Amino acid sequence: MGRLRYPLRRIIEGLITLFIVMTIIFLLFRVMPGDPLSIVIDPKMTPEVKEMIRHSYGLDQPMFVQYGIYLKNLLTLNLGESFRYSQPVSEVLAAKIPNTLLLFTSASVLSAVLGIILGRIIAWRRNSKLEYGLTLAGLFFYEMPIFWFGLILIYLFAFRLNLFPISGMIDFELWTLGATTGEKIIDILHHLILPLITLTTASFCGMMLLMRTSMVETMKEDYVEAAKARGLPDKVVRDSYAARNAELPVITAFILSLSASIGGGVLTEKIFSWPGIGYELYQATIGRDYPLAQGCFFILTLMTILAVIVIDISYAYLDPRVSYD
Amino acid sequence: MIEDLLYELKGLWGENWPRFKANKLGIIGVVILLLFLFFALFGPIYLEMMGNSYSPLSGMDTSLGINPETNSYAWPPSLKHPMGTDSKGSDIFSQFLNGSYLAFLIGISIALGSAILGVIMGLISGYWGGRWIDSLIMRSADALVSIPFLPLLIVIAAVVGSLHLFTFIMIMMVFSWIGVCRVIRAQTLSLRTRPYIDAARVAGASSSRIIFKHIAPNVIPLGFYELTMIVGAAIITESGISFLGFGDPTQMSWGMMINFCTAQGHTFKAPWWLLPPGFGITLLSMAFYLIGRAFDEIVNPRLRKME
């Protein structure tokens, strides 16, 4: 039981967070002026038809009944019907989730690895030209508006040099002409490279700077001094002694930046018309497709909360010094 | 109380400025910041001087013809228009100046608002609060952290049409105080058991006096680093929202400039239009971060160099 208590508590906390957020969203959509149905109801329709549509969206019920229906629907993942697609929101989203996961996870892993490696190098060579150079360059990319960088990459590598496709995830012509699975995978990777570079470049520096700070702290520990005194090679002290323990705080700090990087992901998907949840959210918002916009937000929030919980729990197991009551 | 606090902070400044000066990256940050501050302060005067045709939102140079390269009134930089013109013949340098003013306005107001919120919440959580209030505040902080706020802003924009600047600033404040609160709380928790705090309490000092005179001056500097990060995040988030077209349509911010450039199909045709706002956002956020980091290396004892 003891080992299970912490994960259990975190999951319950996550559920409460999700509940609060979705309640805010519910109020937002219902309290704001404007009839959400106005875009699917043709003014020329007869009142009976209008009423029928209104009823099918549950909008003729009192507010608290609507809220009950809404919560029940969220629990059963019944997210309503998209106005634009005339298709259940959950079906629209199910098709997009893998695309978003592919882009987000590959970018996160890549930037974590890159950040940790570079971070321990610049911490070890503190106040060197290398540190100043890497910090300035990394910061420039980190503070850059991600969509702007994406546009520049598209201009250079897709528009000018014609190395990569300008947008999308697949080449429809290729896929309809009956490409082999291998060709399809290569096609997706070919489309993935630019958005992946955009997201990774924008986020690796955050990890790098965190790693540096954390490493500077662990480098003062006695066991690092002792390892140096034993005459171990520099690289061994750096990688196996100082860096090992410095990596853990970086993971916690990473959680804090997660919701910001989801924002970056949404912008990246929009720039590259990557068919994921973020791009769908943008389009649903432009098209005033409220159920779909709400569904996209629900999934993105769920993804963030899940990621935070998973990282939190694994952290508790990884670091024996941390005790959670 | 407040005078005490200011006095303590002043002492802190005199003690630390020499150390700050030695930090090269910090100095680079200060130089960039001063440059943009100059733009932001003198921009409005310049715009006033140049008159209506240089107005960032509605101005246009009627003497321009169509540029065959861009198929619009967008011309590359010239003497009359140091950064060129946009597709309707509006001066980009004027828009850029106005953008720096807006960036400061957005960044500083959000940072100040969340500083006040964060310090108050952190002190309550760490000093006044009992177990319940403390865990209520910290749990809400945890909840806020796991809300992806750019998507939330987009959803809000979906409902209200576009985010007025004031609305945007308010929402960002609600999401930005957490970092400051955590730092302040952690420090307060460790300070409240120190002997000098006990001594003050025994001497009859009130809780508010202890907090403002003895605890706040020691913990506030540690929150400063968080604040500089908030400024950057605020400027970048605003640009993202404006870029997507959900920003305040009455304000020509840097993000709005990029939005207009792409919306008018000039992304690949007019680099003089696309590049300046992006560099503005990047360099200004970077300057704030560099200053915050240099400051942190001084006041955060765990990072201090071994001398």
PDB file of N, CA and C in Angstrom, chain A residues 13 17 21 25 28-29 32 126-127 132 135-136 139-140 143-145 147-148 151-152 154-155 159 209 212-213 217 220 256 259 262-263 266-267 270-271 281-282 285-286 288 290 297 300-301 304-305, chain B residues 24-25 28 139 143 145-148 150-152 154-156 158-161 182 236 239-240 243-244 246 258 262 267-268 274-275 278-279 281-283 285-286 289-290 293 297 302-306:
ATOM      1  N   GLU A  13      -5.504  13.861  -7.469  1.00  0.00           N
ATOM      2  CA  GLU A  13      -5.269  15.298  -7.642  1.00  0.00           C
ATOM      3  C   GLU A  13      -5.404  15.714  -9.099  1.00  0.00           C
ATOM      4  N   THR A  17      -7.982  18.472 -10.731  1.00  0.00           N
ATOM      5  CA  THR A  17      -7.564  19.548 -11.612  1.00  0.00           C
ATOM      6  C   THR A  17      -8.379  19.548 -12.903  1.00  0.00           C
ATOM      7  N   VAL A  21     -10.788  22.544 -14.308  1.00  0.00           N
ATOM      8  CA  VAL A  21     -10.553  23.187 -15.596  1.00  0.00           C
ATOM      9  C   VAL A  21     -11.773  23.051 -16.500  1.00  0.00           C
ATOM     10  N   ILE A  25     -14.286  25.819 -18.276  1.00  0.00           N
ATOM     11  CA  ILE A  25     -14.584  25.842 -19.709  1.00  0.00           C
ATOM     12  C   ILE A  25     -16.100  25.809 -19.955  1.00  0.00           C
ATOM     13  N   LEU A  28     -17.504  29.152 -19.237  1.00  0.00           N
ATOM     14  CA  LEU A  28     -17.044  30.076 -20.269  1.00  0.00           C
ATOM     15  C   LEU A  28     -17.928  30.005 -21.506  1.00  0.00           C
ATOM     16  N   PHE A  29     -18.208  28.779 -21.930  1.00  0.00           N
ATOM     17  CA  PHE A  29     -18.975  28.608 -23.168  1.00  0.00           C
ATOM     18  C   PHE A  29     -20.452  28.949 -22.977  1.00  0.00           C
ATOM     19  N   MET A  32     -20.889  33.205 -21.751  1.00  0.00           N
ATOM     20  CA  MET A  32     -20.536  34.225 -22.728  1.00  0.00           C
ATOM     21  C   MET A  32     -21.714  34.537 -23.653  1.00  0.00           C
ATOM     22  N   ARG A 126      32.564  26.213 -16.722  1.00  0.00           N
ATOM     23  CA  ARG A 126      31.897  27.430 -16.329  1.00  0.00           C
ATOM     24  C   ARG A 126      32.760  28.652 -16.620  1.00  0.00           C
ATOM     25  N   ASN A 127      32.113  29.729 -17.124  1.00  0.00           N
ATOM     26  CA  ASN A 127      32.783  30.981 -17.450  1.00  0.00           C
ATOM     27  C   ASN A 127      33.792  30.858 -18.587  1.00  0.00           C
ATOM     28  N   TYR A 132      29.562  30.970 -22.660  1.00  0.00           N
ATOM     29  CA  TYR A 132      28.894  32.190 -23.092  1.00  0.00           C
ATOM     30  C   TYR A 132      28.265  32.002 -24.467  1.00  0.00           C
ATOM     31  N   THR A 135      25.272  29.550 -24.306  1.00  0.00           N
ATOM     32  CA  THR A 135      24.159  30.133 -23.556  1.00  0.00           C
ATOM     33  C   THR A 135      23.457  31.194 -24.400  1.00  0.00           C
ATOM     34  N   LEU A 136      24.256  32.089 -25.015  1.00  0.00           N
ATOM     35  CA  LEU A 136      23.642  33.144 -25.818  1.00  0.00           C
ATOM     36  C   LEU A 136      22.869  32.557 -26.992  1.00  0.00           C
ATOM     37  N   LEU A 139      19.808  30.665 -25.735  1.00  0.00           N
ATOM     38  CA  LEU A 139      18.783  31.595 -25.244  1.00  0.00           C
ATOM     39  C   LEU A 139      18.073  32.288 -26.385  1.00  0.00           C
ATOM     40  N   PHE A 140      18.838  32.636 -27.403  1.00  0.00           N
ATOM     41  CA  PHE A 140      18.234  33.293 -28.557  1.00  0.00           C
ATOM     42  C   PHE A 140      17.129  32.406 -29.126  1.00  0.00           C
ATOM     43  N   GLU A 143      14.064  32.076 -26.530  1.00  0.00           N
ATOM     44  CA  GLU A 143      13.180  33.226 -26.380  1.00  0.00           C
ATOM     45  C   GLU A 143      12.529  33.639 -27.699  1.00  0.00           C
ATOM     46  N   MET A 144      12.887  32.934 -28.754  1.00  0.00           N
ATOM     47  CA  MET A 144      12.357  33.271 -30.068  1.00  0.00           C
ATOM     48  C   MET A 144      10.893  32.860 -30.157  1.00  0.00           C
ATOM     49  N   PRO A 145      10.045  33.688 -30.804  1.00  0.00           N
ATOM     50  CA  PRO A 145       8.690  33.186 -31.030  1.00  0.00           C
ATOM     51  C   PRO A 145       8.758  31.994 -31.990  1.00  0.00           C
ATOM     52  N   PHE A 147       6.714  30.369 -33.834  1.00  0.00           N
ATOM     53  CA  PHE A 147       6.083  30.417 -35.154  1.00  0.00           C
ATOM     54  C   PHE A 147       6.934  31.198 -36.145  1.00  0.00           C
ATOM     55  N   TRP A 148       7.624  32.218 -35.624  1.00  0.00           N
ATOM     56  CA  TRP A 148       8.481  33.059 -36.457  1.00  0.00           C
ATOM     57  C   TRP A 148       9.674  32.242 -36.966  1.00  0.00           C
ATOM     58  N   LEU A 151       8.512  29.890 -39.596  1.00  0.00           N
ATOM     59  CA  LEU A 151       8.324  30.555 -40.892  1.00  0.00           C
ATOM     60  C   LEU A 151       9.656  30.736 -41.605  1.00  0.00           C
ATOM     61  N   ILE A 152      10.684  31.105 -40.822  1.00  0.00           N
ATOM     62  CA  ILE A 152      12.008  31.301 -41.424  1.00  0.00           C
ATOM     63  C   ILE A 152      12.544  29.970 -41.968  1.00  0.00           C
ATOM     64  N   ILE A 154      10.774  27.413 -42.945  1.00  0.00           N
ATOM     65  CA  ILE A 154      10.008  27.071 -44.148  1.00  0.00           C
ATOM     66  C   ILE A 154      10.542  27.855 -45.342  1.00  0.00           C
ATOM     67  N   TYR A 155      10.794  29.145 -45.098  1.00  0.00           N
ATOM     68  CA  TYR A 155      11.301  29.984 -46.183  1.00  0.00           C
ATOM     69  C   TYR A 155      12.619  29.443 -46.717  1.00  0.00           C
ATOM     70  N   PHE A 159      10.965  26.578 -49.138  1.00  0.00           N
ATOM     71  CA  PHE A 159      10.652  27.476 -50.243  1.00  0.00           C
ATOM     72  C   PHE A 159      11.876  27.713 -51.130  1.00  0.00           C
ATOM     73  N   LEU A 209      19.869  25.024 -19.735  1.00  0.00           N
ATOM     74  CA  LEU A 209      20.136  25.968 -18.653  1.00  0.00           C
ATOM     75  C   LEU A 209      19.777  25.383 -17.289  1.00  0.00           C
ATOM     76  N   ARG A 212      22.487  23.037 -16.387  1.00  0.00           N
ATOM     77  CA  ARG A 212      23.690  23.763 -15.979  1.00  0.00           C
ATOM     78  C   ARG A 212      23.576  24.193 -14.512  1.00  0.00           C
ATOM     79  N   THR A 213      22.439  24.821 -14.180  1.00  0.00           N
ATOM     80  CA  THR A 213      22.250  25.300 -12.808  1.00  0.00           C
ATOM     81  C   THR A 213      22.341  24.154 -11.813  1.00  0.00           C
ATOM     82  N   GLU A 217      25.326  23.184  -8.894  1.00  0.00           N
ATOM     83  CA  GLU A 217      25.076  22.879  -7.487  1.00  0.00           C
ATOM     84  C   GLU A 217      25.704  21.555  -7.068  1.00  0.00           C
ATOM     85  N   LYS A 220      29.517  21.133  -6.328  1.00  0.00           N
ATOM     86  CA  LYS A 220      30.110  21.577  -5.066  1.00  0.00           C
ATOM     87  C   LYS A 220      30.047  20.485  -4.002  1.00  0.00           C
ATOM     88  N   LEU A 256       7.309  21.996 -14.992  1.00  0.00           N
ATOM     89  CA  LEU A 256       6.813  23.365 -14.975  1.00  0.00           C
ATOM     90  C   LEU A 256       6.755  23.967 -16.373  1.00  0.00           C
ATOM     91  N   SER A 259       3.426  22.872 -19.788  1.00  0.00           N
ATOM     92  CA  SER A 259       2.249  23.519 -20.368  1.00  0.00           C
ATOM     93  C   SER A 259       2.664  24.589 -21.368  1.00  0.00           C
ATOM     94  N   ILE A 262       3.484  22.824 -24.616  1.00  0.00           N
ATOM     95  CA  ILE A 262       2.286  22.430 -25.367  1.00  0.00           C
ATOM     96  C   ILE A 262       1.813  23.602 -26.220  1.00  0.00           C
ATOM     97  N   GLY A 263       1.895  24.810 -25.644  1.00  0.00           N
ATOM     98  CA  GLY A 263       1.561  26.010 -26.408  1.00  0.00           C
ATOM     99  C   GLY A 263       2.426  26.135 -27.656  1.00  0.00           C
ATOM    100  N   VAL A 266       1.273  23.735 -30.287  1.00  0.00           N
ATOM    101  CA  VAL A 266       0.083  24.181 -31.010  1.00  0.00           C
ATOM    102  C   VAL A 266       0.475  25.134 -32.136  1.00  0.00           C
ATOM    103  N   LEU A 267       1.367  26.091 -31.799  1.00  0.00           N
ATOM    104  CA  LEU A 267       1.800  27.057 -32.812  1.00  0.00           C
ATOM    105  C   LEU A 267       2.564  26.366 -33.940  1.00  0.00           C
ATOM    106  N   LYS A 270       0.251  24.638 -36.255  1.00  0.00           N
ATOM    107  CA  LYS A 270      -0.450  25.602 -37.106  1.00  0.00           C
ATOM    108  C   LYS A 270       0.436  26.036 -38.279  1.00  0.00           C
ATOM    109  N   ILE A 271       1.698  26.352 -37.975  1.00  0.00           N
ATOM    110  CA  ILE A 271       2.621  26.824 -39.014  1.00  0.00           C
ATOM    111  C   ILE A 271       2.796  25.783 -40.115  1.00  0.00           C
ATOM    112  N   LEU A 281      -7.500  22.571 -33.031  1.00  0.00           N
ATOM    113  CA  LEU A 281      -8.001  23.586 -32.093  1.00  0.00           C
ATOM    114  C   LEU A 281      -8.055  24.950 -32.766  1.00  0.00           C
ATOM    115  N   TYR A 282      -6.986  25.279 -33.477  1.00  0.00           N
ATOM    116  CA  TYR A 282      -6.935  26.559 -34.181  1.00  0.00           C
ATOM    117  C   TYR A 282      -8.074  26.667 -35.197  1.00  0.00           C
ATOM    118  N   THR A 285     -11.471  26.972 -33.648  1.00  0.00           N
ATOM    119  CA  THR A 285     -11.695  28.302 -33.103  1.00  0.00           C
ATOM    120  C   THR A 285     -12.065  29.285 -34.208  1.00  0.00           C
ATOM    121  N   ILE A 286     -11.306  29.245 -35.296  1.00  0.00           N
ATOM    122  CA  ILE A 286     -11.589  30.122 -36.436  1.00  0.00           C
ATOM    123  C   ILE A 286     -13.004  29.857 -36.959  1.00  0.00           C
ATOM    124  N   ARG A 288     -15.516  28.658 -35.350  1.00  0.00           N
ATOM    125  CA  ARG A 288     -16.517  28.708 -34.273  1.00  0.00           C
ATOM    126  C   ARG A 288     -17.171  27.348 -34.060  1.00  0.00           C
ATOM    127  N   TYR A 290     -17.568  25.097 -31.615  1.00  0.00           N
ATOM    128  CA  TYR A 290     -17.350  25.034 -30.173  1.00  0.00           C
ATOM    129  C   TYR A 290     -17.113  23.628 -29.623  1.00  0.00           C
ATOM    130  N   PHE A 297      -9.263  21.132 -26.471  1.00  0.00           N
ATOM    131  CA  PHE A 297      -8.693  21.646 -25.229  1.00  0.00           C
ATOM    132  C   PHE A 297      -8.703  20.572 -24.153  1.00  0.00           C
ATOM    133  N   LEU A 300      -5.846  18.185 -24.821  1.00  0.00           N
ATOM    134  CA  LEU A 300      -4.539  18.785 -24.515  1.00  0.00           C
ATOM    135  C   LEU A 300      -4.316  18.882 -23.010  1.00  0.00           C
ATOM    136  N   THR A 301      -5.373  19.267 -22.278  1.00  0.00           N
ATOM    137  CA  THR A 301      -5.248  19.352 -20.825  1.00  0.00           C
ATOM    138  C   THR A 301      -5.006  17.968 -20.227  1.00  0.00           C
ATOM    139  N   THR A 304      -1.454  16.990 -20.759  1.00  0.00           N
ATOM    140  CA  THR A 304      -0.536  17.674 -19.841  1.00  0.00           C
ATOM    141  C   THR A 304      -0.605  17.068 -18.450  1.00  0.00           C
ATOM    142  N   ILE A 305      -1.835  16.886 -17.956  1.00  0.00           N
ATOM    143  CA  ILE A 305      -1.988  16.353 -16.602  1.00  0.00           C
ATOM    144  C   ILE A 305      -1.381  14.958 -16.496  1.00  0.00           C
TER     145      ILE A 305
ATOM    146  N   LYS B  24      29.378  39.085 -17.433  1.00  0.00           N
ATOM    147  CA  LYS B  24      29.357  39.573 -18.831  1.00  0.00           C
ATOM    148  C   LYS B  24      27.991  39.411 -19.468  1.00  0.00           C
ATOM    149  N   LEU B  25      27.376  38.241 -19.287  1.00  0.00           N
ATOM    150  CA  LEU B  25      26.070  38.015 -19.926  1.00  0.00           C
ATOM    151  C   LEU B  25      25.026  38.975 -19.364  1.00  0.00           C
ATOM    152  N   ILE B  28      25.425  42.276 -21.086  1.00  0.00           N
ATOM    153  CA  ILE B  28      24.839  42.226 -22.430  1.00  0.00           C
ATOM    154  C   ILE B  28      23.322  42.442 -22.324  1.00  0.00           C
ATOM    155  N   ARG B 139      -1.910  23.350  -3.715  1.00  0.00           N
ATOM    156  CA  ARG B 139      -2.623  22.461  -4.637  1.00  0.00           C
ATOM    157  C   ARG B 139      -3.195  23.247  -5.814  1.00  0.00           C
ATOM    158  N   ALA B 143      -2.504  22.733  -9.767  1.00  0.00           N
ATOM    159  CA  ALA B 143      -3.542  22.631 -10.788  1.00  0.00           C
ATOM    160  C   ALA B 143      -3.285  23.624 -11.910  1.00  0.00           C
ATOM    161  N   VAL B 145      -0.540  24.886 -12.894  1.00  0.00           N
ATOM    162  CA  VAL B 145       0.632  24.521 -13.685  1.00  0.00           C
ATOM    163  C   VAL B 145       0.273  23.519 -14.784  1.00  0.00           C
ATOM    164  N   SER B 146      -0.712  22.645 -14.498  1.00  0.00           N
ATOM    165  CA  SER B 146      -0.993  21.650 -15.536  1.00  0.00           C
ATOM    166  C   SER B 146      -2.088  22.087 -16.519  1.00  0.00           C
ATOM    167  N   ILE B 147      -2.430  23.356 -16.526  1.00  0.00           N
ATOM    168  CA  ILE B 147      -3.345  23.827 -17.567  1.00  0.00           C
ATOM    169  C   ILE B 147      -2.514  24.411 -18.708  1.00  0.00           C
ATOM    170  N   PRO B 148      -2.644  23.860 -19.909  1.00  0.00           N
ATOM    171  CA  PRO B 148      -1.904  24.445 -21.028  1.00  0.00           C
ATOM    172  C   PRO B 148      -2.510  25.808 -21.368  1.00  0.00           C
ATOM    173  N   LEU B 150      -1.752  28.482 -23.371  1.00  0.00           N
ATOM    174  CA  LEU B 150      -1.974  29.027 -24.726  1.00  0.00           C
ATOM    175  C   LEU B 150      -3.251  28.456 -25.342  1.00  0.00           C
ATOM    176  N   PRO B 151      -3.453  27.108 -25.294  1.00  0.00           N
ATOM    177  CA  PRO B 151      -4.732  26.567 -25.751  1.00  0.00           C
ATOM    178  C   PRO B 151      -5.926  27.174 -25.008  1.00  0.00           C
ATOM    179  N   LEU B 152      -5.768  27.406 -23.701  1.00  0.00           N
ATOM    180  CA  LEU B 152      -6.880  28.015 -22.952  1.00  0.00           C
ATOM    181  C   LEU B 152      -7.191  29.411 -23.494  1.00  0.00           C
ATOM    182  N   ILE B 154      -6.671  30.421 -26.452  1.00  0.00           N
ATOM    183  CA  ILE B 154      -7.309  30.247 -27.764  1.00  0.00           C
ATOM    184  C   ILE B 154      -8.790  29.942 -27.583  1.00  0.00           C
ATOM    185  N   VAL B 155      -9.104  29.041 -26.624  1.00  0.00           N
ATOM    186  CA  VAL B 155     -10.507  28.684 -26.391  1.00  0.00           C
ATOM    187  C   VAL B 155     -11.289  29.916 -25.926  1.00  0.00           C
ATOM    188  N   ILE B 156     -10.679  30.704 -25.033  1.00  0.00           N
ATOM    189  CA  ILE B 156     -11.355  31.926 -24.583  1.00  0.00           C
ATOM    190  C   ILE B 156     -11.576  32.862 -25.771  1.00  0.00           C
ATOM    191  N   ALA B 158     -11.982  31.977 -28.738  1.00  0.00           N
ATOM    192  CA  ALA B 158     -13.038  31.407 -29.572  1.00  0.00           C
ATOM    193  C   ALA B 158     -14.395  31.929 -29.121  1.00  0.00           C
ATOM    194  N   VAL B 159     -14.529  32.126 -27.800  1.00  0.00           N
ATOM    195  CA  VAL B 159     -15.808  32.574 -27.273  1.00  0.00           C
ATOM    196  C   VAL B 159     -15.976  34.089 -27.398  1.00  0.00           C
ATOM    197  N   VAL B 160     -14.927  34.840 -27.039  1.00  0.00           N
ATOM    198  CA  VAL B 160     -15.086  36.291 -27.012  1.00  0.00           C
ATOM    199  C   VAL B 160     -14.663  36.972 -28.318  1.00  0.00           C
ATOM    200  N   GLY B 161     -14.176  36.216 -29.301  1.00  0.00           N
ATOM    201  CA  GLY B 161     -13.799  36.821 -30.573  1.00  0.00           C
ATOM    202  C   GLY B 161     -12.330  37.155 -30.616  1.00  0.00           C
ATOM    203  N   ARG B 182       6.170  29.821  -5.206  1.00  0.00           N
ATOM    204  CA  ARG B 182       6.925  28.659  -4.719  1.00  0.00           C
ATOM    205  C   ARG B 182       8.246  29.062  -4.101  1.00  0.00           C
ATOM    206  N   ILE B 236       6.218  36.705 -25.274  1.00  0.00           N
ATOM    207  CA  ILE B 236       6.158  35.643 -26.283  1.00  0.00           C
ATOM    208  C   ILE B 236       4.726  35.121 -26.432  1.00  0.00           C
ATOM    209  N   SER B 239       2.628  37.473 -28.387  1.00  0.00           N
ATOM    210  CA  SER B 239       2.921  37.435 -29.814  1.00  0.00           C
ATOM    211  C   SER B 239       2.274  36.212 -30.457  1.00  0.00           C
ATOM    212  N   GLY B 240       2.251  35.088 -29.727  1.00  0.00           N
ATOM    213  CA  GLY B 240       1.627  33.879 -30.266  1.00  0.00           C
ATOM    214  C   GLY B 240       0.146  34.066 -30.502  1.00  0.00           C
ATOM    215  N   PHE B 243      -0.360  36.455 -33.311  1.00  0.00           N
ATOM    216  CA  PHE B 243      -0.005  35.820 -34.576  1.00  0.00           C
ATOM    217  C   PHE B 243      -1.157  34.959 -35.085  1.00  0.00           C
ATOM    218  N   LEU B 244      -1.820  34.244 -34.171  1.00  0.00           N
ATOM    219  CA  LEU B 244      -2.933  33.385 -34.581  1.00  0.00           C
ATOM    220  C   LEU B 244      -4.154  34.201 -34.996  1.00  0.00           C
ATOM    221  N   PHE B 246      -5.907  36.200 -32.779  1.00  0.00           N
ATOM    222  CA  PHE B 246      -6.854  36.373 -31.680  1.00  0.00           C
ATOM    223  C   PHE B 246      -6.447  37.542 -30.776  1.00  0.00           C
ATOM    224  N   ILE B 258       3.649  40.265 -37.406  1.00  0.00           N
ATOM    225  CA  ILE B 258       3.949  38.990 -38.072  1.00  0.00           C
ATOM    226  C   ILE B 258       2.659  38.386 -38.628  1.00  0.00           C
ATOM    227  N   THR B 262       2.031  37.477 -42.649  1.00  0.00           N
ATOM    228  CA  THR B 262       1.660  36.172 -43.216  1.00  0.00           C
ATOM    229  C   THR B 262       0.258  36.225 -43.805  1.00  0.00           C
ATOM    230  N   THR B 267       5.018  36.467 -46.377  1.00  0.00           N
ATOM    231  CA  THR B 267       6.042  35.746 -45.617  1.00  0.00           C
ATOM    232  C   THR B 267       7.303  35.518 -46.445  1.00  0.00           C
ATOM    233  N   PHE B 268       7.119  35.106 -47.674  1.00  0.00           N
ATOM    234  CA  PHE B 268       8.271  34.754 -48.511  1.00  0.00           C
ATOM    235  C   PHE B 268       8.714  35.911 -49.395  1.00  0.00           C
ATOM    236  N   LEU B 274       8.908  40.696 -42.096  1.00  0.00           N
ATOM    237  CA  LEU B 274       8.836  39.524 -41.213  1.00  0.00           C
ATOM    238  C   LEU B 274       9.891  39.565 -40.098  1.00  0.00           C
ATOM    239  N   LEU B 275      11.118  40.009 -40.435  1.00  0.00           N
ATOM    240  CA  LEU B 275      12.221  39.849 -39.491  1.00  0.00           C
ATOM    241  C   LEU B 275      12.221  40.806 -38.284  1.00  0.00           C
ATOM    242  N   GLY B 278      10.165  39.800 -35.075  1.00  0.00           N
ATOM    243  CA  GLY B 278      10.677  38.570 -34.469  1.00  0.00           C
ATOM    244  C   GLY B 278      11.938  38.825 -33.674  1.00  0.00           C
ATOM    245  N   PHE B 279      12.851  39.629 -34.249  1.00  0.00           N
ATOM    246  CA  PHE B 279      14.079  39.953 -33.526  1.00  0.00           C
ATOM    247  C   PHE B 279      13.756  40.767 -32.280  1.00  0.00           C
ATOM    248  N   ILE B 281      11.026  40.645 -30.359  1.00  0.00           N
ATOM    249  CA  ILE B 281      10.511  39.744 -29.325  1.00  0.00           C
ATOM    250  C   ILE B 281      11.655  38.955 -28.702  1.00  0.00           C
ATOM    251  N   THR B 282      12.488  38.362 -29.573  1.00  0.00           N
ATOM    252  CA  THR B 282      13.573  37.499 -29.103  1.00  0.00           C
ATOM    253  C   THR B 282      14.556  38.261 -28.228  1.00  0.00           C
ATOM    254  N   LEU B 283      15.057  39.390 -28.746  1.00  0.00           N
ATOM    255  CA  LEU B 283      16.122  40.096 -28.036  1.00  0.00           C
ATOM    256  C   LEU B 283      15.628  40.680 -26.719  1.00  0.00           C
ATOM    257  N   SER B 285      13.071  39.648 -24.776  1.00  0.00           N
ATOM    258  CA  SER B 285      12.844  38.591 -23.770  1.00  0.00           C
ATOM    259  C   SER B 285      14.176  38.063 -23.271  1.00  0.00           C
ATOM    260  N   MET B 286      15.137  37.955 -24.195  1.00  0.00           N
ATOM    261  CA  MET B 286      16.444  37.435 -23.843  1.00  0.00           C
ATOM    262  C   MET B 286      17.139  38.373 -22.863  1.00  0.00           C
ATOM    263  N   TYR B 289      15.837  37.880 -19.445  1.00  0.00           N
ATOM    264  CA  TYR B 289      16.314  36.626 -18.875  1.00  0.00           C
ATOM    265  C   TYR B 289      17.771  36.734 -18.416  1.00  0.00           C
ATOM    266  N   LEU B 290      18.608  37.336 -19.263  1.00  0.00           N
ATOM    267  CA  LEU B 290      20.038  37.451 -18.929  1.00  0.00           C
ATOM    268  C   LEU B 290      20.237  38.243 -17.642  1.00  0.00           C
ATOM    269  N   ARG B 293      19.105  36.147 -14.664  1.00  0.00           N
ATOM    270  CA  ARG B 293      20.031  35.068 -14.361  1.00  0.00           C
ATOM    271  C   ARG B 293      21.285  35.588 -13.649  1.00  0.00           C
ATOM    272  N   GLU B 297      22.554  34.610  -9.834  1.00  0.00           N
ATOM    273  CA  GLU B 297      23.879  34.084  -9.472  1.00  0.00           C
ATOM    274  C   GLU B 297      24.441  34.830  -8.268  1.00  0.00           C
ATOM    275  N   ARG B 302      23.378  29.300  -3.410  1.00  0.00           N
ATOM    276  CA  ARG B 302      23.776  27.985  -3.902  1.00  0.00           C
ATOM    277  C   ARG B 302      24.540  28.080  -5.218  1.00  0.00           C
ATOM    278  N   LEU B 303      24.345  29.239  -5.926  1.00  0.00           N
ATOM    279  CA  LEU B 303      24.989  29.361  -7.230  1.00  0.00           C
ATOM    280  C   LEU B 303      26.242  30.224  -7.192  1.00  0.00           C
ATOM    281  N   ARG B 304      26.476  30.864  -6.036  1.00  0.00           N
ATOM    282  CA  ARG B 304      27.588  31.801  -5.947  1.00  0.00           C
ATOM    283  C   ARG B 304      28.904  31.117  -6.283  1.00  0.00           C
ATOM    284  N   LYS B 305      29.729  31.861  -6.995  1.00  0.00           N
ATOM    285  CA  LYS B 305      31.018  31.288  -7.367  1.00  0.00           C
ATOM    286  C   LYS B 305      31.890  31.137  -6.129  1.00  0.00           C
ATOM    287  N   MET B 306      32.714  30.132  -6.152  1.00  0.00           N
ATOM    288  CA  MET B 306      33.622  29.977  -5.024  1.00  0.00           C
ATOM    289  C   MET B 306      34.734  30.996  -5.163  1.00  0.00           C
TER     290      MET B 306
END
